[in-house]
CSV table of C-alpha atoms in Angstrom, one decimal:
chain,number,residue,atom,x,y,z
A,816,MET,CA,-36.3,-17.1,4.6
A,817,VAL,CA,-37.6,-20.4,6.3
A,818,LYS,CA,-40.6,-21.8,4.4
A,819,VAL,CA,-43.2,-23.3,7.1
A,820,GLU,CA,-45.6,-25.4,5.4
A,821,GLN,CA,-49.2,-26.7,6.3
A,822,SER,CA,-49.2,-30.3,7.5
A,823,GLY,CA,-52.3,-32.3,8.3
A,824,GLY,CA,-54.7,-29.1,8.2
A,825,LYS,CA,-52.4,-27.3,10.8
A,826,TRP,CA,-49.9,-24.9,10.4
A,827,ASN,CA,-46.5,-25.7,12.1
A,828,LYS,CA,-45.5,-23.2,14.8
A,829,ASN,CA,-43.1,-20.7,13.3
A,830,PRO,CA,-40.0,-20.2,15.5
A,831,LEU,CA,-39.1,-17.1,13.5
A,832,LYS,CA,-42.1,-15.1,15.2
A,833,LYS,CA,-40.0,-15.3,18.4
A,834,LYS,CA,-36.5,-14.1,19.3
A,835,ILE,CA,-33.8,-16.6,18.0
A,836,VAL,CA,-30.9,-16.4,20.2
A,837,SER,CA,-28.4,-18.9,18.5
A,838,ILE,CA,-28.4,-21.2,15.6
A,839,ALA,CA,-26.0,-24.2,15.0
A,840,SER,CA,-25.9,-27.1,12.6
A,841,TYR,CA,-27.2,-30.3,14.0
A,842,SER,CA,-27.2,-32.8,11.1
A,843,GLU,CA,-27.1,-32.7,7.3
A,844,ASP,CA,-30.7,-31.9,7.1
A,845,GLU,CA,-31.2,-30.0,10.5
A,846,LEU,CA,-30.3,-26.9,12.3
A,847,VAL,CA,-30.8,-26.3,15.9
A,848,LEU,CA,-32.3,-23.0,17.2
A,849,SER,CA,-32.4,-21.8,20.7
A,850,VAL,CA,-35.6,-19.7,21.0
A,851,TYR,CA,-35.5,-17.1,23.9
A,852,SER,CA,-37.3,-18.2,27.0
A,853,ASP,CA,-39.1,-20.8,24.8
A,854,ASN,CA,-37.3,-23.9,23.7
A,855,VAL,CA,-34.4,-25.5,21.7
A,856,LEU,CA,-35.8,-26.7,18.3
A,857,LEU,CA,-34.7,-28.8,15.5
A,858,LEU,CA,-35.5,-27.1,12.1
A,859,ASN,CA,-35.6,-29.3,9.0
A,860,LYS,CA,-33.9,-27.5,6.4
A,861,ASN,CA,-35.8,-29.1,3.5
A,862,THR,CA,-39.5,-28.8,4.9
A,863,GLY,CA,-39.3,-26.0,7.3
A,864,GLU,CA,-40.9,-28.2,10.1
A,865,THR,CA,-39.6,-27.8,13.7
A,866,LYS,CA,-39.7,-30.2,16.5
A,867,PRO,CA,-38.4,-29.7,20.0
A,868,LEU,CA,-34.9,-31.0,20.8
A,869,SER,CA,-35.5,-33.8,23.3
A,870,ILE,CA,-33.4,-32.7,26.5
A,871,ASN,CA,-33.8,-35.0,29.4
A,872,HIS,CA,-32.4,-32.7,32.0
A,873,ASP,CA,-34.8,-30.8,34.5
A,874,ALA,CA,-32.5,-27.9,35.4
A,875,LEU,CA,-31.7,-27.1,31.8
A,876,ASN,CA,-35.2,-27.4,30.6
A,877,TYR,CA,-36.1,-24.8,33.5
A,878,LEU,CA,-33.2,-22.6,32.6
A,879,ILE,CA,-34.3,-22.6,28.8
A,880,LYS,CA,-38.1,-22.0,29.6
A,881,TYR,CA,-38.4,-19.9,32.7
A,882,THR,CA,-35.2,-17.8,33.6
A,883,ASP,CA,-35.2,-15.1,30.8
A,884,LYS,CA,-31.6,-16.2,30.0
A,885,ASN,CA,-30.1,-16.6,26.6
A,886,MET,CA,-29.1,-20.1,25.5
A,887,ASN,CA,-26.2,-20.0,23.1
A,888,LEU,CA,-25.3,-22.9,20.9
A,889,TYR,CA,-21.9,-24.2,20.0
A,890,ASN,CA,-20.8,-27.4,18.1
A,891,GLU,CA,-17.9,-29.4,19.4
A,892,ASN,CA,-15.6,-31.4,17.0
A,893,ASP,CA,-16.6,-34.7,18.5
A,894,GLY,CA,-20.4,-34.3,17.7
A,895,GLY,CA,-21.3,-32.7,21.1
A,896,LEU,CA,-23.4,-29.6,21.3
A,897,LEU,CA,-22.7,-27.1,24.0
A,898,LEU,CA,-25.7,-25.2,25.4
A,899,ILE,CA,-24.3,-22.0,27.0
A,900,SER,CA,-25.9,-19.6,29.3
A,901,ASN,CA,-24.6,-18.7,32.7
A,902,THR,CA,-23.6,-22.5,32.8
A,903,VAL,CA,-22.6,-24.7,30.2
A,904,TYR,CA,-24.1,-28.0,29.3
A,905,ARG,CA,-23.1,-30.7,26.8
A,906,TYR,CA,-25.5,-32.5,24.8
A,907,ASN,CA,-24.5,-35.8,23.0
A,908,LYS,CA,-26.3,-35.8,19.5
A,909,LYS,CA,-26.0,-39.6,19.2
A,910,ASN,CA,-27.7,-40.6,22.5
A,911,GLY,CA,-29.5,-37.5,23.6
A,912,ARG,CA,-27.7,-37.4,27.1
A,913,CYS,CA,-27.1,-34.0,28.6
A,914,PHE,CA,-25.1,-32.9,31.6
A,915,GLU,CA,-23.7,-29.7,33.3
A,916,LEU,CA,-19.9,-29.1,32.8
A,917,GLN,CA,-18.0,-28.1,35.9
A,918,MET,CA,-16.8,-24.5,36.4
A,919,PRO,CA,-13.2,-24.0,38.0
A,920,GLU,CA,-13.0,-24.4,41.5
A,921,GLY,CA,-14.9,-21.6,43.5
A,922,LYS,CA,-15.9,-19.8,40.3
A,923,LYS,CA,-19.3,-18.9,38.9
A,924,ALA,CA,-19.7,-17.2,35.7
A,925,ASP,CA,-20.4,-13.6,35.8
A,926,ASP,CA,-23.4,-12.9,33.7
A,927,TYR,CA,-23.6,-15.0,30.4
A,928,LEU,CA,-20.9,-17.1,29.0
A,929,GLN,CA,-20.1,-16.7,25.3
A,930,SER,CA,-18.0,-18.9,22.9
A,931,ILE,CA,-14.9,-17.1,21.5
A,932,GLY,CA,-13.8,-19.8,19.2
A,933,ARG,CA,-11.9,-23.1,19.0
A,934,THR,CA,-8.3,-24.4,18.6
A,935,ASN,CA,-7.3,-28.0,17.9
A,936,GLU,CA,-7.2,-28.5,21.6
A,937,GLY,CA,-10.7,-27.3,22.7
A,938,VAL,CA,-13.2,-24.4,23.0
A,939,TRP,CA,-12.5,-20.8,24.4
A,940,LEU,CA,-15.3,-19.1,26.4
A,941,HIS,CA,-15.8,-15.8,28.1
A,942,ASP,CA,-17.9,-13.9,30.5
A,943,GLN,CA,-17.6,-10.3,31.4
A,944,TYR,CA,-14.5,-10.8,33.8
A,945,HIS,CA,-12.9,-14.1,32.6
A,946,ILE,CA,-11.8,-16.2,29.8
A,947,TYR,CA,-12.1,-20.0,30.1
A,948,PHE,CA,-10.9,-22.8,28.2
A,949,LEU,CA,-12.8,-26.3,27.7
A,950,PRO,CA,-10.3,-28.9,26.6
A,951,ASN,CA,-11.6,-31.5,24.1
A,952,GLY,CA,-13.3,-34.3,26.0
A,953,SER,CA,-13.2,-32.6,29.3
A,954,GLU,CA,-16.0,-32.0,31.8
A,955,LYS,CA,-14.5,-29.1,33.5
A,956,LEU,CA,-13.8,-25.6,32.2
A,957,GLU,CA,-10.4,-24.1,33.1
A,958,LEU,CA,-10.0,-20.5,34.3
A,959,LYS,CA,-7.4,-18.8,32.0
A,960,VAL,CA,-7.7,-15.2,32.4
A,961,THR,CA,-9.3,-12.8,35.2
A,962,TYR,CA,-9.8,-9.1,34.5
A,963,GLY,CA,-10.5,-6.5,37.0
A,964,ASP,CA,-13.7,-4.7,38.2
A,965,HIS,CA,-14.1,-3.0,34.8
A,966,GLY,CA,-14.2,-6.3,32.7
A,967,ILE,CA,-12.7,-7.0,29.4
A,968,ASN,CA,-12.0,-3.9,27.3
C-alpha cells in the first residue's frame, strides 16, 4: 500500500482512490501511473507524493482526460515511455518531448492497443484484429498479422 502523507497542512491527492489503468517504472525513485480519464502521474516511491507528468501535447492530454479511454504505459529499452490507447505516443523521459507514432498506411487501431512484449528488436502490440511491431528507434508501427471478423482467439 502506498503511504500518502500530509505536506504543508494539506493532504496530497491519493491516486489510488481512482482507477489505476497502468503502472510502469519511471526512475529509481518514481513510478508512473495512468489514472483513468484523469491524468498520468509520477509517484515518489519513498514519500508517496504524486505530481502530474508534464506532457506538452494537446491531443494526448485531451485523450487522457476527456475521452474515457484507457492509457497503458510501456517502457522501451532506450528510456522512452510508450503511452498506448487507440493510438501510440512516445514520451522521452530525458527531455519531456512527446509525439504520436504512425500506424501502418491505411490502418487504424480497432479498439485499444495493448503491448504483448518485447524482443531485442522492438515492441509487439495488438488490438482485437491485428498484431503490430514497433522496431527499436522507429516512429512507425508495422502490421504483422491481420485476423478475420472474429478477432484473435
